[in-house]
C-alpha cells in the first residue's frame, strides 16, 4: 500500500496585509480630509450667502428708518408751522379785538361831544390828514342819526389848499370814493397830489348829488 500524497501550501507573506491596511487607512484619512474641506467650502458658501442676505436686509431696514425719520421730521415741521400759524391768528384776533374796543370807545366819546343831528343827517366825526410820500393819507369817521332812515349814498370830495411854485393854490382832487352806510362808517386811503404841490390843509366834503351834506377841514401833518 502506497503512502498518501502530501500537498504543500506556501504561506502568504504578511507584508501584503499591512499594505492593504495602510491603503485603507490612507483612504480613510484622505476621504476625511476631502470631506472636511468640502464641508468647510460648503459652510463658507452658506455663510457668505447668509451674510449677503443680512446685509441687504440691513440696507433695507436703514432705508425704511431714514424714510420714517423724514416723515416724522415733516410731520414735526407741519405741526410747528400750524402752531405758528395758530399763534399768529390768535395775536391778530387779539389785536383786532383791541382796535375794535378802542373804536367803540372813540365812538361813544364822539357821540357825547356831538349832539345828534336831524333824522338821517350825516356828520364827519373825525378827520386826519398827513403826507405820505408824494401823496396824502387821510382817515375819516362818519355818523348819522339813522333810526328808520334809508341808507345814505353819496361821494367824498377832497379839496386841498397849499402851494405850488411858491404861490398859494387850492386844488379839488379827482379822487371821489363812494360813501354808503347806515349809522357808522370809516374811510381811509392815499390821495394823489399834483406834482410839486405842497399841501397845508385838507377839506373833506360829503356830497349827495350836488348838495354838500357835511364838511370838515384839518391841517395836513408832515410825514413821519
mmCIF file of N, CA and C in Angstrom, residues 34-137:
data_model
loop_
_atom_site.group_PDB
_atom_site.id
_atom_site.type_symbol
_atom_site.label_atom_id
_atom_site.label_comp_id
_atom_site.label_asym_id
_atom_site.label_seq_id
_atom_site.Cartn_x
_atom_site.Cartn_y
_atom_site.Cartn_z
ATOM 1 N N UNK A 34 -10.781 65.249 2.606
ATOM 2 C CA UNK A 34 -11.595 65.756 1.491
ATOM 3 C C UNK A 34 -12.979 66.169 1.956
ATOM 4 N N UNK A 35 -13.567 65.311 2.797
ATOM 5 C CA UNK A 35 -14.900 65.664 3.307
ATOM 6 C C UNK A 35 -14.838 66.913 4.155
ATOM 7 N N UNK A 36 -13.734 67.044 4.923
ATOM 8 C CA UNK A 36 -13.585 68.241 5.776
ATOM 9 C C UNK A 36 -13.510 69.494 4.915
ATOM 10 N N UNK A 37 -12.680 69.444 3.883
ATOM 11 C CA UNK A 37 -12.561 70.623 3.008
ATOM 12 C C UNK A 37 -13.862 70.906 2.274
ATOM 13 N N UNK A 38 -14.579 69.861 1.888
ATOM 14 C CA UNK A 38 -15.858 70.059 1.182
ATOM 15 C C UNK A 38 -16.876 70.719 2.108
ATOM 16 N N UNK A 39 -16.931 70.183 3.353
ATOM 17 C CA UNK A 39 -17.862 70.778 4.321
ATOM 18 C C UNK A 39 -17.474 72.210 4.651
ATOM 19 N N UNK A 40 -16.151 72.474 4.773
ATOM 20 C CA UNK A 40 -15.716 73.842 5.045
ATOM 21 C C UNK A 40 -16.099 74.778 3.902
ATOM 22 N N UNK A 41 -15.893 74.332 2.649
ATOM 23 C CA UNK A 41 -16.265 75.168 1.496
ATOM 24 C C UNK A 41 -17.763 75.401 1.426
ATOM 25 N N UNK A 42 -18.533 74.349 1.696
ATOM 26 C CA UNK A 42 -19.988 74.498 1.661
ATOM 27 C C UNK A 42 -20.461 75.442 2.771
ATOM 28 N N UNK A 43 -19.841 75.286 3.958
ATOM 29 C CA UNK A 43 -20.203 76.171 5.071
ATOM 30 C C UNK A 43 -19.832 77.615 4.761
ATOM 31 N N UNK A 44 -18.679 77.812 4.106
ATOM 32 C CA UNK A 44 -18.265 79.175 3.741
ATOM 33 C C UNK A 44 -19.240 79.791 2.755
ATOM 34 N N UNK A 45 -19.653 78.986 1.761
ATOM 35 C CA UNK A 45 -20.622 79.496 0.782
ATOM 36 C C UNK A 45 -21.950 79.844 1.464
ATOM 37 N N UNK A 46 -22.414 78.989 2.345
ATOM 38 C CA UNK A 46 -23.659 79.286 3.053
ATOM 39 C C UNK A 46 -23.520 80.530 3.942
ATOM 40 N N UNK A 47 -22.340 80.649 4.592
ATOM 41 C CA UNK A 47 -22.099 81.829 5.434
ATOM 42 C C UNK A 47 -22.107 83.105 4.597
ATOM 43 N N UNK A 48 -21.438 83.067 3.435
ATOM 44 C CA UNK A 48 -21.408 84.251 2.569
ATOM 45 C C UNK A 48 -22.803 84.602 2.068
ATOM 46 N N UNK A 49 -23.584 83.558 1.724
ATOM 47 C CA UNK A 49 -24.954 83.814 1.270
ATOM 48 C C UNK A 49 -25.788 84.442 2.384
ATOM 49 N N UNK A 50 -25.680 83.872 3.585
ATOM 50 C CA UNK A 50 -26.411 84.419 4.725
ATOM 51 C C UNK A 50 -25.953 85.842 5.043
ATOM 52 N N UNK A 51 -24.637 86.081 4.960
ATOM 53 C CA UNK A 51 -24.096 87.418 5.225
ATOM 54 C C UNK A 51 -24.636 88.426 4.225
ATOM 55 N N UNK A 52 -24.672 88.027 2.933
ATOM 56 C CA UNK A 52 -25.195 88.927 1.902
ATOM 57 C C UNK A 52 -26.671 89.235 2.138
ATOM 58 N N UNK A 53 -27.449 88.214 2.515
ATOM 59 C CA UNK A 53 -28.867 88.431 2.783
ATOM 60 C C UNK A 53 -29.056 89.384 3.965
ATOM 61 N N UNK A 54 -28.278 89.165 5.023
ATOM 62 C CA UNK A 54 -28.396 90.034 6.196
ATOM 63 C C UNK A 54 -27.987 91.467 5.876
ATOM 64 N N UNK A 55 -26.930 91.616 5.047
ATOM 65 C CA UNK A 55 -26.517 92.962 4.655
ATOM 66 C C UNK A 55 -27.610 93.659 3.854
ATOM 67 N N UNK A 56 -28.251 92.929 2.934
ATOM 68 C CA UNK A 56 -29.353 93.517 2.157
ATOM 69 C C UNK A 56 -30.515 93.915 3.067
ATOM 70 N N UNK A 57 -30.841 93.032 4.018
ATOM 71 C CA UNK A 57 -31.916 93.366 4.953
ATOM 72 C C UNK A 57 -31.549 94.583 5.804
ATOM 73 N N UNK A 58 -30.257 94.689 6.166
ATOM 74 C CA UNK A 58 -29.810 95.839 6.953
ATOM 75 C C UNK A 58 -29.936 97.126 6.151
ATOM 76 N N UNK A 59 -29.556 97.067 4.861
ATOM 77 C CA UNK A 59 -29.683 98.249 3.999
ATOM 78 C C UNK A 59 -31.147 98.658 3.869
ATOM 79 N N UNK A 60 -32.034 97.665 3.641
ATOM 80 C CA UNK A 60 -33.459 97.975 3.529
ATOM 81 C C UNK A 60 -34.003 98.560 4.837
ATOM 82 N N UNK A 61 -33.570 97.980 5.973
ATOM 83 C CA UNK A 61 -34.041 98.493 7.261
ATOM 84 C C UNK A 61 -33.575 99.928 7.487
ATOM 85 N N UNK A 62 -32.320 100.206 7.094
ATOM 86 C CA UNK A 62 -31.822 101.576 7.239
ATOM 87 C C UNK A 62 -32.589 102.539 6.341
ATOM 88 N N UNK A 63 -32.907 102.095 5.117
ATOM 89 C CA UNK A 63 -33.680 102.945 4.208
ATOM 90 C C UNK A 63 -35.070 103.224 4.776
ATOM 91 N N UNK A 64 -35.722 102.174 5.306
ATOM 92 C CA UNK A 64 -37.038 102.378 5.914
ATOM 93 C C UNK A 64 -36.948 103.302 7.127
ATOM 94 N N UNK A 65 -35.874 103.161 7.910
ATOM 95 C CA UNK A 65 -35.692 104.029 9.075
ATOM 96 C C UNK A 65 -35.502 105.480 8.644
ATOM 97 N N UNK A 66 -34.702 105.685 7.573
ATOM 98 C CA UNK A 66 -34.493 107.050 7.075
ATOM 99 C C UNK A 66 -35.798 107.647 6.562
ATOM 100 N N UNK A 67 -36.597 106.829 5.839
ATOM 101 C CA UNK A 67 -37.877 107.329 5.337
ATOM 102 C C UNK A 67 -38.820 107.667 6.492
ATOM 103 N N UNK A 68 -38.829 106.802 7.514
ATOM 104 C CA UNK A 68 -39.683 107.076 8.675
ATOM 105 C C UNK A 68 -39.243 108.343 9.393
ATOM 106 N N UNK A 69 -37.928 108.527 9.515
ATOM 107 C CA UNK A 69 -37.424 109.729 10.175
ATOM 108 C C UNK A 69 -37.781 110.980 9.379
ATOM 109 N N UNK A 70 -37.669 110.885 8.030
ATOM 110 C CA UNK A 70 -38.045 112.026 7.189
ATOM 111 C C UNK A 70 -39.529 112.348 7.344
ATOM 112 N N UNK A 71 -40.357 111.288 7.418
ATOM 113 C CA UNK A 71 -41.795 111.511 7.606
ATOM 114 C C UNK A 71 -42.070 112.164 8.958
ATOM 115 N N UNK A 72 -41.370 111.693 9.984
ATOM 116 C CA UNK A 72 -41.535 112.292 11.316
ATOM 117 C C UNK A 72 -41.099 113.746 11.310
ATOM 118 N N UNK A 73 -39.968 114.030 10.639
ATOM 119 C CA UNK A 73 -39.494 115.422 10.555
ATOM 120 C C UNK A 73 -40.505 116.300 9.830
ATOM 121 N N UNK A 74 -41.094 115.752 8.751
ATOM 122 C CA UNK A 74 -42.088 116.535 8.007
ATOM 123 C C UNK A 74 -43.314 116.816 8.869
ATOM 124 N N UNK A 75 -43.779 115.787 9.592
ATOM 125 C CA UNK A 75 -44.930 115.995 10.472
ATOM 126 C C UNK A 75 -44.608 117.002 11.570
ATOM 127 N N UNK A 76 -43.392 116.900 12.116
ATOM 128 C CA UNK A 76 -42.989 117.858 13.151
ATOM 129 C C UNK A 76 -42.957 119.271 12.600
ATOM 130 N N UNK A 77 -42.409 119.411 11.354
ATOM 131 C CA UNK A 77 -42.384 120.735 10.732
ATOM 132 C C UNK A 77 -43.779 121.279 10.497
ATOM 133 N N UNK A 78 -44.689 120.401 10.027
ATOM 134 C CA UNK A 78 -46.069 120.854 9.804
ATOM 135 C C UNK A 78 -46.724 121.288 11.106
ATOM 136 N N UNK A 79 -46.461 120.521 12.173
ATOM 137 C CA UNK A 79 -47.034 120.896 13.466
ATOM 138 C C UNK A 79 -46.496 122.233 13.938
ATOM 139 N N UNK A 80 -45.185 122.459 13.706
ATOM 140 C CA UNK A 80 -44.596 123.737 14.109
ATOM 141 C C UNK A 80 -45.195 124.881 13.310
ATOM 142 N N UNK A 81 -45.384 124.643 11.967
ATOM 143 C CA UNK A 81 -45.989 125.681 11.128
ATOM 144 C C UNK A 81 -47.421 125.957 11.571
ATOM 145 N N UNK A 82 -48.179 124.862 11.820
ATOM 146 C CA UNK A 82 -49.560 125.048 12.262
ATOM 147 C C UNK A 82 -49.609 125.770 13.604
ATOM 148 N N UNK A 83 -48.674 125.434 14.500
ATOM 149 C CA UNK A 83 -48.640 126.104 15.799
ATOM 150 C C UNK A 83 -48.322 127.580 15.621
ATOM 151 N N UNK A 84 -47.326 127.884 14.727
ATOM 152 C CA UNK A 84 -47.000 129.285 14.469
ATOM 153 C C UNK A 84 -48.154 130.029 13.832
ATOM 154 N N UNK A 85 -48.845 129.359 12.882
ATOM 155 C CA UNK A 85 -49.997 129.996 12.243
ATOM 156 C C UNK A 85 -51.104 130.264 13.255
ATOM 157 N N UNK A 86 -51.339 129.284 14.135
ATOM 158 C CA UNK A 86 -52.388 129.456 15.150
ATOM 159 C C UNK A 86 -52.056 130.623 16.077
ATOM 160 N N UNK A 87 -50.786 130.690 16.500
ATOM 161 C CA UNK A 87 -50.396 131.793 17.380
ATOM 162 C C UNK A 87 -50.509 133.132 16.662
ATOM 163 N N UNK A 88 -50.135 133.133 15.351
ATOM 164 C CA UNK A 88 -50.265 134.373 14.594
ATOM 165 C C UNK A 88 -51.710 134.817 14.475
ATOM 166 N N UNK A 89 -52.614 133.855 14.219
ATOM 167 C CA UNK A 89 -54.034 134.192 14.118
ATOM 168 C C UNK A 89 -54.583 134.674 15.460
ATOM 169 N N UNK A 90 -54.148 134.023 16.538
ATOM 170 C CA UNK A 90 -54.600 134.466 17.858
ATOM 171 C C UNK A 90 -54.127 135.885 18.147
ATOM 172 N N UNK A 91 -52.861 136.171 17.775
ATOM 173 C CA UNK A 91 -52.337 137.521 18.000
ATOM 174 C C UNK A 91 -53.095 138.547 17.174
ATOM 175 N N UNK A 92 -53.373 138.197 15.891
ATOM 176 C CA UNK A 92 -54.128 139.110 15.034
ATOM 177 C C UNK A 92 -55.537 139.339 15.573
ATOM 178 N N UNK A 93 -56.171 138.256 16.042
ATOM 179 C CA UNK A 93 -57.520 138.378 16.594
ATOM 180 C C UNK A 93 -57.523 139.271 17.828
ATOM 181 N N UNK A 94 -56.543 139.081 18.704
ATOM 182 C CA UNK A 94 -56.469 139.923 19.898
ATOM 183 C C UNK A 94 -56.248 141.382 19.533
ATOM 184 N N UNK A 95 -55.363 141.614 18.538
ATOM 185 C CA UNK A 95 -55.108 142.992 18.107
ATOM 186 C C UNK A 95 -56.360 143.618 17.502
ATOM 187 N N UNK A 96 -57.080 142.827 16.678
ATOM 188 C CA UNK A 96 -58.307 143.339 16.065
ATOM 189 C C UNK A 96 -59.367 143.641 17.117
ATOM 190 N N UNK A 97 -59.495 142.750 18.093
ATOM 191 C CA UNK A 97 -60.464 142.988 19.161
ATOM 192 C C UNK A 97 -60.109 144.240 19.960
ATOM 193 N N UNK A 98 -58.794 144.444 20.187
ATOM 194 C CA UNK A 98 -58.373 145.649 20.910
ATOM 195 C C UNK A 98 -58.693 146.904 20.104
ATOM 196 N N UNK A 99 -58.424 146.859 18.778
ATOM 197 C CA UNK A 99 -58.746 148.009 17.932
ATOM 198 C C UNK A 99 -60.251 148.266 17.894
ATOM 199 N N UNK A 100 -61.029 147.182 17.844
ATOM 200 C CA UNK A 100 -62.483 147.339 17.840
ATOM 201 C C UNK A 100 -62.963 147.973 19.140
ATOM 202 N N UNK A 101 -62.371 147.540 20.261
ATOM 203 C CA UNK A 101 -62.746 148.148 21.534
ATOM 204 C C UNK A 101 -62.401 149.625 21.587
ATOM 205 N N UNK A 102 -61.219 149.981 21.053
ATOM 206 C CA UNK A 102 -60.843 151.396 21.015
ATOM 207 C C UNK A 102 -61.784 152.193 20.123
ATOM 208 N N UNK A 103 -62.155 151.607 18.982
ATOM 209 C CA UNK A 103 -63.070 152.307 18.078
ATOM 210 C C UNK A 103 -64.424 152.543 18.749
ATOM 211 N N UNK A 104 -64.899 151.545 19.496
ATOM 212 C CA UNK A 104 -66.175 151.719 20.193
ATOM 213 C C UNK A 104 -66.072 152.807 21.262
ATOM 214 N N UNK A 105 -64.920 152.824 21.965
ATOM 215 C CA UNK A 105 -64.726 153.877 22.961
ATOM 216 C C UNK A 105 -64.693 155.255 22.308
ATOM 217 N N UNK A 106 -63.976 155.352 21.171
ATOM 218 C CA UNK A 106 -63.927 156.634 20.464
ATOM 219 C C UNK A 106 -65.316 157.039 19.978
ATOM 220 N N UNK A 107 -66.066 156.061 19.500
ATOM 221 C CA UNK A 107 -67.413 156.345 19.011
ATOM 222 C C UNK A 107 -68.296 156.872 20.139
ATOM 223 N N UNK A 108 -68.211 156.208 21.292
ATOM 224 C CA UNK A 108 -69.007 156.678 22.428
ATOM 225 C C UNK A 108 -68.581 158.076 22.852
ATOM 226 N N UNK A 109 -67.262 158.337 22.790
ATOM 227 C CA UNK A 109 -66.763 159.666 23.152
ATOM 228 C C UNK A 109 -67.278 160.724 22.181
ATOM 229 N N UNK A 110 -67.211 160.424 20.878
ATOM 230 C CA UNK A 110 -67.693 161.378 19.878
ATOM 231 C C UNK A 110 -69.198 161.611 20.014
ATOM 232 N N UNK A 111 -69.932 160.543 20.334
ATOM 233 C CA UNK A 111 -71.376 160.698 20.486
ATOM 234 C C UNK A 111 -71.715 161.627 21.648
ATOM 235 N N UNK A 112 -70.860 161.634 22.668
ATOM 236 C CA UNK A 112 -71.092 162.543 23.790
ATOM 237 C C UNK A 112 -70.741 163.980 23.433
ATOM 238 N N UNK A 113 -69.723 164.167 22.586
ATOM 239 C CA UNK A 113 -69.295 165.516 22.223
ATOM 240 C C UNK A 113 -70.245 166.183 21.239
ATOM 241 N N UNK A 114 -70.785 165.391 20.319
ATOM 242 C CA UNK A 114 -71.614 165.960 19.258
ATOM 243 C C UNK A 114 -73.055 165.507 19.441
ATOM 244 N N UNK A 115 -73.968 166.432 19.542
ATOM 245 C CA UNK A 115 -75.384 166.051 19.627
ATOM 246 C C UNK A 115 -75.842 165.498 18.289
ATOM 247 N N UNK A 116 -76.763 164.560 18.315
ATOM 248 C CA UNK A 116 -77.244 164.004 17.056
ATOM 249 C C UNK A 116 -77.975 165.046 16.229
ATOM 250 N N UNK A 117 -77.822 164.977 14.924
ATOM 251 C CA UNK A 117 -78.497 165.909 14.025
ATOM 252 C C UNK A 117 -79.907 165.450 13.742
ATOM 253 N N UNK A 118 -80.475 166.058 12.768
ATOM 254 C CA UNK A 118 -81.831 165.674 12.397
ATOM 255 C C UNK A 118 -81.836 164.286 11.788
ATOM 256 N N UNK A 119 -83.027 163.736 11.636
ATOM 257 C CA UNK A 119 -83.183 162.371 11.155
ATOM 258 C C UNK A 119 -82.461 162.189 9.820
ATOM 259 N N UNK A 120 -81.470 161.239 9.792
ATOM 260 C CA UNK A 120 -80.752 160.934 8.561
ATOM 261 C C UNK A 120 -79.608 161.867 8.251
ATOM 262 N N UNK A 121 -79.341 162.884 9.093
ATOM 263 C CA UNK A 121 -78.264 163.833 8.817
ATOM 264 C C UNK A 121 -76.908 163.144 8.931
ATOM 265 N N UNK A 122 -75.968 163.519 8.042
ATOM 266 C CA UNK A 122 -74.622 162.949 8.026
ATOM 267 C C UNK A 122 -73.669 163.928 8.688
ATOM 268 N N UNK A 123 -72.744 163.414 9.501
ATOM 269 C CA UNK A 123 -71.726 164.258 10.125
ATOM 270 C C UNK A 123 -70.371 163.575 10.026
ATOM 271 N N UNK A 124 -69.321 164.401 9.902
ATOM 272 C CA UNK A 124 -67.948 163.897 9.894
ATOM 273 C C UNK A 124 -67.436 164.008 11.326
ATOM 274 N N UNK A 125 -67.296 162.875 12.020
ATOM 275 C CA UNK A 125 -66.939 162.878 13.430
ATOM 276 C C UNK A 125 -65.432 162.845 13.665
ATOM 277 N N UNK A 126 -64.645 162.623 12.652
ATOM 278 C CA UNK A 126 -63.192 162.618 12.801
ATOM 279 C C UNK A 126 -62.522 162.664 11.444
ATOM 280 N N UNK A 127 -61.406 163.422 11.337
ATOM 281 C CA UNK A 127 -60.669 163.534 10.080
ATOM 282 C C UNK A 127 -59.201 163.785 10.402
ATOM 283 N N UNK A 128 -58.318 162.998 9.787
ATOM 284 C CA UNK A 128 -56.876 163.168 9.907
ATOM 285 C C UNK A 128 -56.263 163.180 8.513
ATOM 286 N N UNK A 129 -55.192 163.972 8.334
ATOM 287 C CA UNK A 129 -54.500 164.037 7.045
ATOM 288 C C UNK A 129 -53.014 164.251 7.300
ATOM 289 N N UNK A 130 -52.162 163.473 6.596
ATOM 290 C CA UNK A 130 -50.718 163.660 6.717
ATOM 291 C C UNK A 130 -50.042 163.229 5.419
ATOM 292 N N UNK A 131 -48.853 163.791 5.207
ATOM 293 C CA UNK A 131 -48.104 163.469 3.998
ATOM 294 C C UNK A 131 -47.669 162.007 4.026
ATOM 295 N N UNK A 132 -47.739 161.386 2.866
ATOM 296 C CA UNK A 132 -47.313 160.002 2.699
ATOM 297 C C UNK A 132 -46.591 159.903 1.363
ATOM 298 N N UNK A 133 -45.262 160.095 1.379
ATOM 299 C CA UNK A 133 -44.516 160.102 0.131
ATOM 300 C C UNK A 133 -44.930 161.290 -0.718
ATOM 301 N N UNK A 134 -45.292 161.003 -1.979
ATOM 302 C CA UNK A 134 -45.760 162.062 -2.875
ATOM 303 C C UNK A 134 -47.266 162.271 -2.771
ATOM 304 N N UNK A 135 -47.938 161.499 -1.899
ATOM 305 C CA UNK A 135 -49.390 161.599 -1.770
ATOM 306 C C UNK A 135 -49.803 162.141 -0.417
ATOM 307 N N UNK A 136 -51.094 161.993 -0.150
ATOM 308 C CA UNK A 136 -51.686 162.496 1.091
ATOM 309 C C UNK A 136 -52.565 161.393 1.683
ATOM 310 N N UNK A 137 -52.233 160.985 2.893
ATOM 311 C CA UNK A 137 -53.002 159.933 3.563
ATOM 312 C C UNK A 137 -54.097 160.560 4.428
#
